XYZ file of C-alpha atoms in Angstrom:
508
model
C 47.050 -7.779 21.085
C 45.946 -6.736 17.682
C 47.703 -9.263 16.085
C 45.888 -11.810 18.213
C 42.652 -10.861 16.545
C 44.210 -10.448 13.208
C 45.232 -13.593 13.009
C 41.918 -15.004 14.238
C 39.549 -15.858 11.252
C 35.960 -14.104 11.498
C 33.296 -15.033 8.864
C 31.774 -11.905 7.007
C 29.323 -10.867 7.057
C 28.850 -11.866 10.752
C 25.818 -14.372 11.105
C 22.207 -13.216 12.029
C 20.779 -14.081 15.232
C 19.905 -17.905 15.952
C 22.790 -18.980 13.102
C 24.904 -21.777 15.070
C 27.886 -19.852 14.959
C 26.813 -17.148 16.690
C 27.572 -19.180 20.290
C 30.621 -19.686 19.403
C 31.939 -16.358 17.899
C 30.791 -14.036 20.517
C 33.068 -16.319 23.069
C 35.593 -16.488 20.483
C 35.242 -12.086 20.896
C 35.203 -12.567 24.168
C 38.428 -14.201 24.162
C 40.336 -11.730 22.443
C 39.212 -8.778 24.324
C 40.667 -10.344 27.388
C 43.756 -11.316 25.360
C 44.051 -7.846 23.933
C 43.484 -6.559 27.215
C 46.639 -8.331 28.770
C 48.811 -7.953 26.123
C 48.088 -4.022 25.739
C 48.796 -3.861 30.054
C 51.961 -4.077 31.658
C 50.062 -5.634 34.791
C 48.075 -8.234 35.575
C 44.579 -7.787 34.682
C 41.833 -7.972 37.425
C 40.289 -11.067 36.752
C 36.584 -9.764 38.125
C 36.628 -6.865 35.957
C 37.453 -8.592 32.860
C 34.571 -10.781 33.335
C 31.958 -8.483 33.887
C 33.413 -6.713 31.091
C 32.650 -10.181 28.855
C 29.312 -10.246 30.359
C 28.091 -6.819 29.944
C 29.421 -6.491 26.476
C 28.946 -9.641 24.671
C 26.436 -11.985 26.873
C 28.929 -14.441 27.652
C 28.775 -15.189 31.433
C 31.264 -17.369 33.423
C 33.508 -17.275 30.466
C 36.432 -16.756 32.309
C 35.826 -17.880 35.886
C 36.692 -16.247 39.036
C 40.462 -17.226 39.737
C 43.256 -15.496 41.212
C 45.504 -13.465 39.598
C 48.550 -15.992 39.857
C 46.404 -18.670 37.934
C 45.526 -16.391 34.992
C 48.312 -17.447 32.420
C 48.961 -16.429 29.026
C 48.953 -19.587 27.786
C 45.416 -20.614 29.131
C 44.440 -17.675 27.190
C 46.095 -18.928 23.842
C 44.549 -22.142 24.760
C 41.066 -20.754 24.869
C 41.470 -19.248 21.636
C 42.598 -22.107 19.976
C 39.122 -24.064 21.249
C 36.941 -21.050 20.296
C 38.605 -20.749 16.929
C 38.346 -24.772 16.219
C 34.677 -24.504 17.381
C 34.048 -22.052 15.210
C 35.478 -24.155 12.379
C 33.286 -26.820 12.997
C 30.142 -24.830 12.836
C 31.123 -22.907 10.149
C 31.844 -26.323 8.306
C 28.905 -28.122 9.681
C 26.695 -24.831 7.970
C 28.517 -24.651 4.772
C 27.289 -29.093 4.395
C 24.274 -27.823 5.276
C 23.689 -25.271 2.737
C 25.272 -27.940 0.071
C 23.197 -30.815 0.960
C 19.548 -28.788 1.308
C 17.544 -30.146 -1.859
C 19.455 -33.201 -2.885
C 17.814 -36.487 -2.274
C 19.190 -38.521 0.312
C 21.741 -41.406 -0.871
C 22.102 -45.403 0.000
C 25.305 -47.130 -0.650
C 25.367 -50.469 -1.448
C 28.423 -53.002 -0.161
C 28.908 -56.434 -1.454
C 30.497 -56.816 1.913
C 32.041 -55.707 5.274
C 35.417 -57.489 5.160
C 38.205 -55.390 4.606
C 39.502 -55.095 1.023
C 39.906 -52.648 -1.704
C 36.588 -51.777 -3.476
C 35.468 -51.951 0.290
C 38.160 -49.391 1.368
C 37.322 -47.288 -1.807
C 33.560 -46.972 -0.612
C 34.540 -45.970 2.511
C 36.837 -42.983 1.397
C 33.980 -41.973 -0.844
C 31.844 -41.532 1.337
C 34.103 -40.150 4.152
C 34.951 -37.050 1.499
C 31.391 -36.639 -0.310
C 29.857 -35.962 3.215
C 30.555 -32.664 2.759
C 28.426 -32.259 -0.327
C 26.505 -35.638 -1.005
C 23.565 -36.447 1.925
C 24.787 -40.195 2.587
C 21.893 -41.470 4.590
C 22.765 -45.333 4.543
C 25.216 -48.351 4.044
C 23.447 -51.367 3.432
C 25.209 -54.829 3.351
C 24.668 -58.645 3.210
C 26.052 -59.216 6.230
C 27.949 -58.176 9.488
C 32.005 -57.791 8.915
C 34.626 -55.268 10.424
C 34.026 -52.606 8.165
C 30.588 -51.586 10.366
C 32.493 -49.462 12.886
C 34.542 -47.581 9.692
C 31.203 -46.423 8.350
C 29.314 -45.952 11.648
C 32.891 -43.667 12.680
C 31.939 -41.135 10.024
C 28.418 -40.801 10.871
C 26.725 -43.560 8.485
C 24.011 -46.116 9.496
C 24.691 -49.654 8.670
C 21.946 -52.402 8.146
C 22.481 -55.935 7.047
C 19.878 -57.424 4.386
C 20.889 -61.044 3.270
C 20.225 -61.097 -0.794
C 19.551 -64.329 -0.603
C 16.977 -64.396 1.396
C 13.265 -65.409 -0.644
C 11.785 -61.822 0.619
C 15.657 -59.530 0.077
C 14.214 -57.307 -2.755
C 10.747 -57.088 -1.063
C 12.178 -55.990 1.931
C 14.991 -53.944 0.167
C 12.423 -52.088 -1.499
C 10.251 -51.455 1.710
C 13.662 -50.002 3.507
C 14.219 -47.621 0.909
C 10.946 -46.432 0.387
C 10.882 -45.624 5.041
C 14.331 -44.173 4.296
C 13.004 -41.543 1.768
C 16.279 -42.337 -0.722
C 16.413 -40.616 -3.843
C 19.808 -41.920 -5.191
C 21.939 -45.305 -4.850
C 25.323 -45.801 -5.346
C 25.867 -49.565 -5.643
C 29.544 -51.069 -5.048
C 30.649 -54.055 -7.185
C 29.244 -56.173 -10.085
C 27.534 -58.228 -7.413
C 25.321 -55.630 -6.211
C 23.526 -55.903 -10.010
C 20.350 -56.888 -7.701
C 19.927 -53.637 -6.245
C 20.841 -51.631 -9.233
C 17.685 -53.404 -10.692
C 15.431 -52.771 -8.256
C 16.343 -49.052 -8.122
C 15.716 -48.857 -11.347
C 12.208 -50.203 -11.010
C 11.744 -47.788 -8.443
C 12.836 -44.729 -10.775
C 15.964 -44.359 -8.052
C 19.237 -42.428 -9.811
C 21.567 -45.166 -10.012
C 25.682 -44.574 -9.811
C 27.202 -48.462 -10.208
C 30.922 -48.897 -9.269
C 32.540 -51.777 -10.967
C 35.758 -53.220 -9.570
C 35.929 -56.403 -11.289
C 37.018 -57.618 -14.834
C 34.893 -60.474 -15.558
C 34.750 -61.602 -19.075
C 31.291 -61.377 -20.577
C 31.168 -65.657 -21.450
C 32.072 -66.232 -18.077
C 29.808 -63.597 -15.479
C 28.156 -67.043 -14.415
C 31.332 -68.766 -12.944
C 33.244 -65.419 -11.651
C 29.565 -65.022 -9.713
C 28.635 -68.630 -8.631
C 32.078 -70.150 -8.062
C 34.789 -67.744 -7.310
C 32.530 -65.277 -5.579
C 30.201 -68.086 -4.618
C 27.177 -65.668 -5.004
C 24.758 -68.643 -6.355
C 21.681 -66.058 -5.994
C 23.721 -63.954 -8.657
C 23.539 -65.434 -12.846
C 24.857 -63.791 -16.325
C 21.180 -62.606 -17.237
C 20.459 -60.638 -13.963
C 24.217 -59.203 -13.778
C 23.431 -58.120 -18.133
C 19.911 -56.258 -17.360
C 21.457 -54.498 -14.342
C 23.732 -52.692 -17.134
C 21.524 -52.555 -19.710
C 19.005 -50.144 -17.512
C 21.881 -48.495 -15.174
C 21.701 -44.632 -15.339
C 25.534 -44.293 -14.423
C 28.297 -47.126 -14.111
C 31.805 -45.948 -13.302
C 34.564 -47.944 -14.359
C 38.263 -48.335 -12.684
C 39.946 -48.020 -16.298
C 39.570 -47.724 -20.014
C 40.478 -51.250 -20.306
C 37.615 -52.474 -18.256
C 35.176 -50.507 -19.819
C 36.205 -52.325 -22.860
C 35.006 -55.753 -21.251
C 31.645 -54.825 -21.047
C 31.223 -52.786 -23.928
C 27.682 -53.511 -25.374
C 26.371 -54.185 -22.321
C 25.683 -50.402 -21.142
C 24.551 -47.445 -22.746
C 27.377 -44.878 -23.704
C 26.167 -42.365 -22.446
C 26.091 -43.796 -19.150
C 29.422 -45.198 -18.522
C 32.859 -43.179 -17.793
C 35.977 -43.796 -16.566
C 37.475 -42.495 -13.163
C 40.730 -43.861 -11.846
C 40.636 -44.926 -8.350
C 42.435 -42.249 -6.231
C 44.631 -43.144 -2.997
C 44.499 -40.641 0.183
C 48.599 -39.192 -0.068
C 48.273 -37.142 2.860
C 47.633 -40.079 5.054
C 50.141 -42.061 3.141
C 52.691 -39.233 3.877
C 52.029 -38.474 7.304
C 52.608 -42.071 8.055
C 55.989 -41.752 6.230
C 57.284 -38.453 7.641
C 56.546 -40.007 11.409
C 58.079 -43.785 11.136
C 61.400 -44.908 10.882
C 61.621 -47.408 8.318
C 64.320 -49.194 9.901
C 62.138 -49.594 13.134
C 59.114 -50.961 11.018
C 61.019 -53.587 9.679
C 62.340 -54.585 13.099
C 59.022 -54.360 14.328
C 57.867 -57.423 11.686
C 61.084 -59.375 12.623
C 63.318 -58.115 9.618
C 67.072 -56.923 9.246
C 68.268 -54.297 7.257
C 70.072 -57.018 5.271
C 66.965 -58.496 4.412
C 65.397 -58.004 1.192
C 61.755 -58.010 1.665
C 59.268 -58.883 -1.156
C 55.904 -58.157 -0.767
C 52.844 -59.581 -1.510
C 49.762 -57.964 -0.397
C 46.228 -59.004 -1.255
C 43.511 -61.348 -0.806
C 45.178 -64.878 -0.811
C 43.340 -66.541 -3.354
C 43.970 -68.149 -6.638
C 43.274 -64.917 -9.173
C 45.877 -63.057 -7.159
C 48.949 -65.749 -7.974
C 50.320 -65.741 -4.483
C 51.615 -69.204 -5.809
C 53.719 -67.317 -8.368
C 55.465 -65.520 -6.130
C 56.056 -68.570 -3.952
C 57.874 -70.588 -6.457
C 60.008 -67.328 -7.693
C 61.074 -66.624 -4.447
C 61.957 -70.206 -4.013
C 63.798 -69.938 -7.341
C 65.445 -66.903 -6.164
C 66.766 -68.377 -3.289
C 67.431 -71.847 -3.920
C 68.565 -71.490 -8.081
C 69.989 -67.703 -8.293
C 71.637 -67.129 -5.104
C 69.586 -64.890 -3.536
C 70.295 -65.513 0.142
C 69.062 -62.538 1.678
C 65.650 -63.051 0.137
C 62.188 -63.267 2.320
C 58.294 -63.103 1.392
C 55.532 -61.596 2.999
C 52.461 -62.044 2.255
C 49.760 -60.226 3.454
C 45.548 -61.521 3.190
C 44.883 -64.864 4.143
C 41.301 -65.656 5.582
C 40.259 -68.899 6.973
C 36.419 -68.693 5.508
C 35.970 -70.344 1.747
C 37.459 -73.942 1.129
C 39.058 -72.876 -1.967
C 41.085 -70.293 -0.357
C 42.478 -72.586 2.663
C 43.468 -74.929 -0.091
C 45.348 -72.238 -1.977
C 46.860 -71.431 1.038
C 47.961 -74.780 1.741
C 48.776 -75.351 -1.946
C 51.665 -72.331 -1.271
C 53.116 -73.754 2.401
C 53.558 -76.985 0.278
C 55.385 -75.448 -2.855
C 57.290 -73.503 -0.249
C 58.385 -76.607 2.118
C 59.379 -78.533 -1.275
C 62.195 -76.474 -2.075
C 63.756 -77.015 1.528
C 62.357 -73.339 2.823
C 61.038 -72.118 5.957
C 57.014 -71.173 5.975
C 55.394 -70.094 8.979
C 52.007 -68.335 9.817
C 52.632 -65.197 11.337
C 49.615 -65.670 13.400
C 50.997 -68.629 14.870
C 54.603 -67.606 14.964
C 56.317 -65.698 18.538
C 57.461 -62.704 18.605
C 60.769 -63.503 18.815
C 60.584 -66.202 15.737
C 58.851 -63.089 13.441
C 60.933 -62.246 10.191
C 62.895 -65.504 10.435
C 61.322 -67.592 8.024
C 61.543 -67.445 3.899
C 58.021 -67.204 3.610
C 55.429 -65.504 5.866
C 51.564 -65.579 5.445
C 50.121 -63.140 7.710
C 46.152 -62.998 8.232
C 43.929 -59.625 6.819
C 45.148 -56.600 8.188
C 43.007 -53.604 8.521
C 46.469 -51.067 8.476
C 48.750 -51.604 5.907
C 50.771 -49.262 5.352
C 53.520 -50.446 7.512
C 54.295 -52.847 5.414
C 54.871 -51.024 2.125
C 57.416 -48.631 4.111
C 59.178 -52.344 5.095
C 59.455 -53.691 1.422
C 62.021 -53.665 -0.549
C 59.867 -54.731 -3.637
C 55.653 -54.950 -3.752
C 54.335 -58.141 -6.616
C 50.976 -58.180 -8.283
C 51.530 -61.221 -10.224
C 47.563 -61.248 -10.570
C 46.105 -63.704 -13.076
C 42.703 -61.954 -12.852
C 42.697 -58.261 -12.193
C 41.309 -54.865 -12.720
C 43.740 -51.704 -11.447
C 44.162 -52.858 -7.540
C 44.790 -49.733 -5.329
C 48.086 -51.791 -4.060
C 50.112 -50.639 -6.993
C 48.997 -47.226 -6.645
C 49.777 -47.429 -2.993
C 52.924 -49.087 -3.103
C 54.242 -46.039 -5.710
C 53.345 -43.468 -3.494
C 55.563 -45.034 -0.826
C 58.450 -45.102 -3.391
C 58.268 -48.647 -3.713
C 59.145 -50.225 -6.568
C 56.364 -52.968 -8.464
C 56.156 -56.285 -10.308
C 52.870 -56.631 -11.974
C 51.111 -59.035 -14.208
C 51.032 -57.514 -17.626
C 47.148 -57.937 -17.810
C 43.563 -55.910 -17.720
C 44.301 -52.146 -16.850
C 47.619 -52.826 -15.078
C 49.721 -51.397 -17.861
C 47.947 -48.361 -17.667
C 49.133 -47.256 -14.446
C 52.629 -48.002 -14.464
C 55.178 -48.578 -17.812
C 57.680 -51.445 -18.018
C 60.965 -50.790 -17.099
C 59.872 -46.917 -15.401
C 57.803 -47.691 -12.263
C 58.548 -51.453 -11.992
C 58.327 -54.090 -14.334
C 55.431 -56.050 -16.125
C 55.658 -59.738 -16.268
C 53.422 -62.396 -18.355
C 50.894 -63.417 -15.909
C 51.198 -67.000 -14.639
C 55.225 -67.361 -15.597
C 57.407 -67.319 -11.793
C 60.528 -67.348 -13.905
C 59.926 -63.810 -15.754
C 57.951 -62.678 -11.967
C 61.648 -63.952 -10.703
C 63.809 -62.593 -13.874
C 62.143 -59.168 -12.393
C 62.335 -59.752 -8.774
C 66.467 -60.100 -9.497
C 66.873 -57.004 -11.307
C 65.942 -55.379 -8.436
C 67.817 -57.478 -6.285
C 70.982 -56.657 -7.693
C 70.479 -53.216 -8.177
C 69.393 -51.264 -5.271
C 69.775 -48.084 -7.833
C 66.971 -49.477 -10.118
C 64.722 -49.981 -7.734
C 65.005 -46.515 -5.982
C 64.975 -45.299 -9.554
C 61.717 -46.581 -10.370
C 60.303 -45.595 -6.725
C 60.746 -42.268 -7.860
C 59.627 -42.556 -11.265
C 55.850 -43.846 -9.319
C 55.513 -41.489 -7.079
C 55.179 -39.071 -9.954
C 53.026 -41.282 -11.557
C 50.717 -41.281 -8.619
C 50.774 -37.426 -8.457
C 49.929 -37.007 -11.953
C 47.461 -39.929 -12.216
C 46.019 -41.141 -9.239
C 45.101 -38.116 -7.399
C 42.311 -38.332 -4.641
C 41.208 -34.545 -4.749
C 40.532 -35.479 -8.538
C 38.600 -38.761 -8.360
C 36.315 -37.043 -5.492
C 35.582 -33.893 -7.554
C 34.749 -36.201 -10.540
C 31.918 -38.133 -8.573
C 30.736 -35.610 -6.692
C 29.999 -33.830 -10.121
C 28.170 -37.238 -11.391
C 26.325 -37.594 -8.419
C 25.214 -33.510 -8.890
C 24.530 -34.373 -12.633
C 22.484 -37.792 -11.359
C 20.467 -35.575 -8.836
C 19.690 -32.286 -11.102
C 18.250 -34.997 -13.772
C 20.930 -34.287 -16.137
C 23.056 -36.926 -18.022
C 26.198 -38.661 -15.868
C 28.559 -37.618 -17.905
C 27.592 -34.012 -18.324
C 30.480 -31.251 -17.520
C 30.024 -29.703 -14.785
């Protein structure tokens, strides 16, 4: 019995009268009196007395219902205990965000979308894990996607305003002010619109930047591959000239912009991945069973290609070096998946069909996954598979994960696919090379070259060592590097900084 109650966590002091724990503690009490009381008897304890004992003493009636004696089990008991205790948790937690919140002005966030990606996955992890400590009020978007039921799951309104619209920062501006926000954190380059407007409203200002757009050429990246024609180079350059934070992915992005911002108001934070998701996902799937499950062998050697099909992530690349691999080198056992097409811009379905074409030149199979039956799946050379909102199935299935990227910041996919073990190929551009080394975690390749992407590719091909070499050399690197409990601590101390009036970049 006693250690029951030991072993039961109590806050202390105990909370006055009216606190919201104080429900849930005194049946928690409650609890293990009748637990103590059974344990300490070497018969059955009458069930009536034991409730008028919770009554009387702790004002918990019809706690523990009148039953007979035969239906009182131990284990109900333990059950009980393990509800009260978990309730107890909650309120306790639900006090302690409470208390951190109280006197911090509320927070929008600002998407440049609701499609699944990275800097949209990012966003919502922030905001999942500053809950505790930042009061998120809002998401705000252009427009309806999947991502509304991920935000709306941890408690976050989501409203659709289309910037393009003649009356957007009128509106905008109008929401904000009947939402009583204090602080905006903005997501992407292409939300420079609202970073503008919040500073005209004297709004603290955090601005995440994901892309690596060179300074001569903010109009195209914006109009044409983004195809945000409300969006131009002077609007995008006054957002960072009057931002009071901007947070950049990597020292070698800051360096793109530099004399655009103030220096005192941009820093560097390297995107973090969640691990303990990533591992619990390991520790309870087979890998041999995920594989079969997408239609491939354990002969197969499965390279992996995972991103938004599109031409600034060289999909193409790693077309024409897995058809080299297969049809010049001798790499038989060789197959492709690749993970991210979407059906919505013109210039994407053409890339798409530019890479069934290079693939059906050189004599190899190509199939949509989509489109394929189940009992087809894993056959072909090359598979194009649609956006997936889970993905880490498919790192556990690779054998090898390319970023042959022609345009690129730090994508999370490298970062991921090292803290599955996974061995990567990455374009030797941007901020790459700052999270992995050549020849340690993978290999860097000149961007736009399939014969050095394939040179790489058949290294690891023809050493199975190598590869599980430099799986283990990244999941260190992720550990030391890319840590999520870091990268949260780090903005939650901006966004403290940000709210007390003090400078972004102040320690805490």
């Amino acid at each position: 019995g006693t250690s029951l109650v030991t072993l039961t966590p109590l806050p202390r002091p105990l909370p006055p009268a009216g606190h919201p724990m104080v429900g849930p503690l005194r049946a928690l009490l409650a609890a293990c009196a009748l637990a103590t009381a059974l344990a300490a008897s070497p018969f059955d304890a009458p069930m009536p007395v034991l409730r008028s004992m919770s009554e009387a003493r702790l004002g918990t009636p019809h706690l523990f219902p009148a039953r007979s004696q035969s239906q009182a089990s131990f284990d109900e008991l333990l059950q009980l205990l393990d509800q009260k205790r978990e309730e107890i948790l909650l309120a306790q937690q639900a006090a302690q965000r409470e208390a951190a919140v109280t006197g911090k002005p509320l927070v929008a966030m600002f998407m440049h979308s609701l499609e699944r990606n990275g800097a949209n996955n990012f966003c919502l992890h922030l905001a999942s894990k500053l809950s505790y400590t930042q009061p998120f009020a809002i998401v705000f978007a252009p427009k309806e996607g999947p991502m509304r039921a991920d935000f709306e799951a941890i408690g976050l309104r989501v409203e659709t305003l289309d910037p393009a619209s003649t009356d957007f920062l009128e509106v905008l501006q109008r929401r904000l002010v009947e939402e009583k926000i204090g602080m905006v954190v903005a997501n992407t380059i292409m939300r420079c619109d609202v970073v503008s407007l919040a500073h005209k409203m004297d709004l603290r200002t955090l601005w995440v930047i994901h892309e690596a757009w060179p300074q001569d050429q903010l109009d195209y990246y914006a109009k044409e591959v983004f195809m945000m024609k409300n969006l131009d180079a002077a609007q995008i350059k006054a957002a960072f000239a009057v931002c009071g934070c901007i947070v950049f992915p990597s020292d070698v992005q800051k360096s793109i912009y530099d004399g655009l911002y103030r220096e005192d108001a941009a820093v560097t934070i390297y995107n973090g991945i969640p691990l303990q998701q990533l591992d619990v996902f390991r520790s309870s799937h087979d890998r041999e069973e995920v594989r079969k499950s997408l239609g491939y062998t354990k002969d197969d050697f499965v390279v992996l290609h995972l991103g938004t099909v599109c031409n600034r992530k060289g999909q193409i690349y790693t077309a024409r070096s897995v058809s080299k691999l297969i049809k010049e080198r001798g790499c038989t056992n060789v197959k492709c998946l690749m993970v991210g097409a979407r059906y919505i811009r013109d210039h994407e379905m053409k890339y798409i069909e530019e890479i069934k074409q290079t693939v059906l030149a050189n004599g190899l199979t190509y199939v949509r996954w989509e489109d394929t039956a189940e009992f087809d799946r894993g056959k072909a050379r090359v598979t194009v598979m649609d956006i997936q909102s889970d993905v880490l199935r498919f790192y556990m299935a690779a054998d090898v994960v390319v970023v042959p990227s022609l345009n690129e910041v730090l994508p999370l996919v490298i970062c991921e696919a090292m803290a599955f073990e996974r061995p990567v190929v990455c374009s030797k551009i941007d901020a790459i090379p700052e999270a992995l080394d050549d020849g340690v975690e993978g290999f860097l390749v000149p961007p736009g070259e399939a014969d050095a992407l394939a040179d790489a590719i058949e290294k690891l091909h023809a050493n199975p060592s190598v590869g599980a070499e430099c799986g283990k050399q990244g999941r260190e690197r992720v550990l030391r590097q890319f840590a999520y409990d870091v990268m949260i601590h780090q903005y939650d101390v901006i966004l403290d900084n940000l709210a007390a009036g003090r400078p972004a970049t102040a320690p805490p």
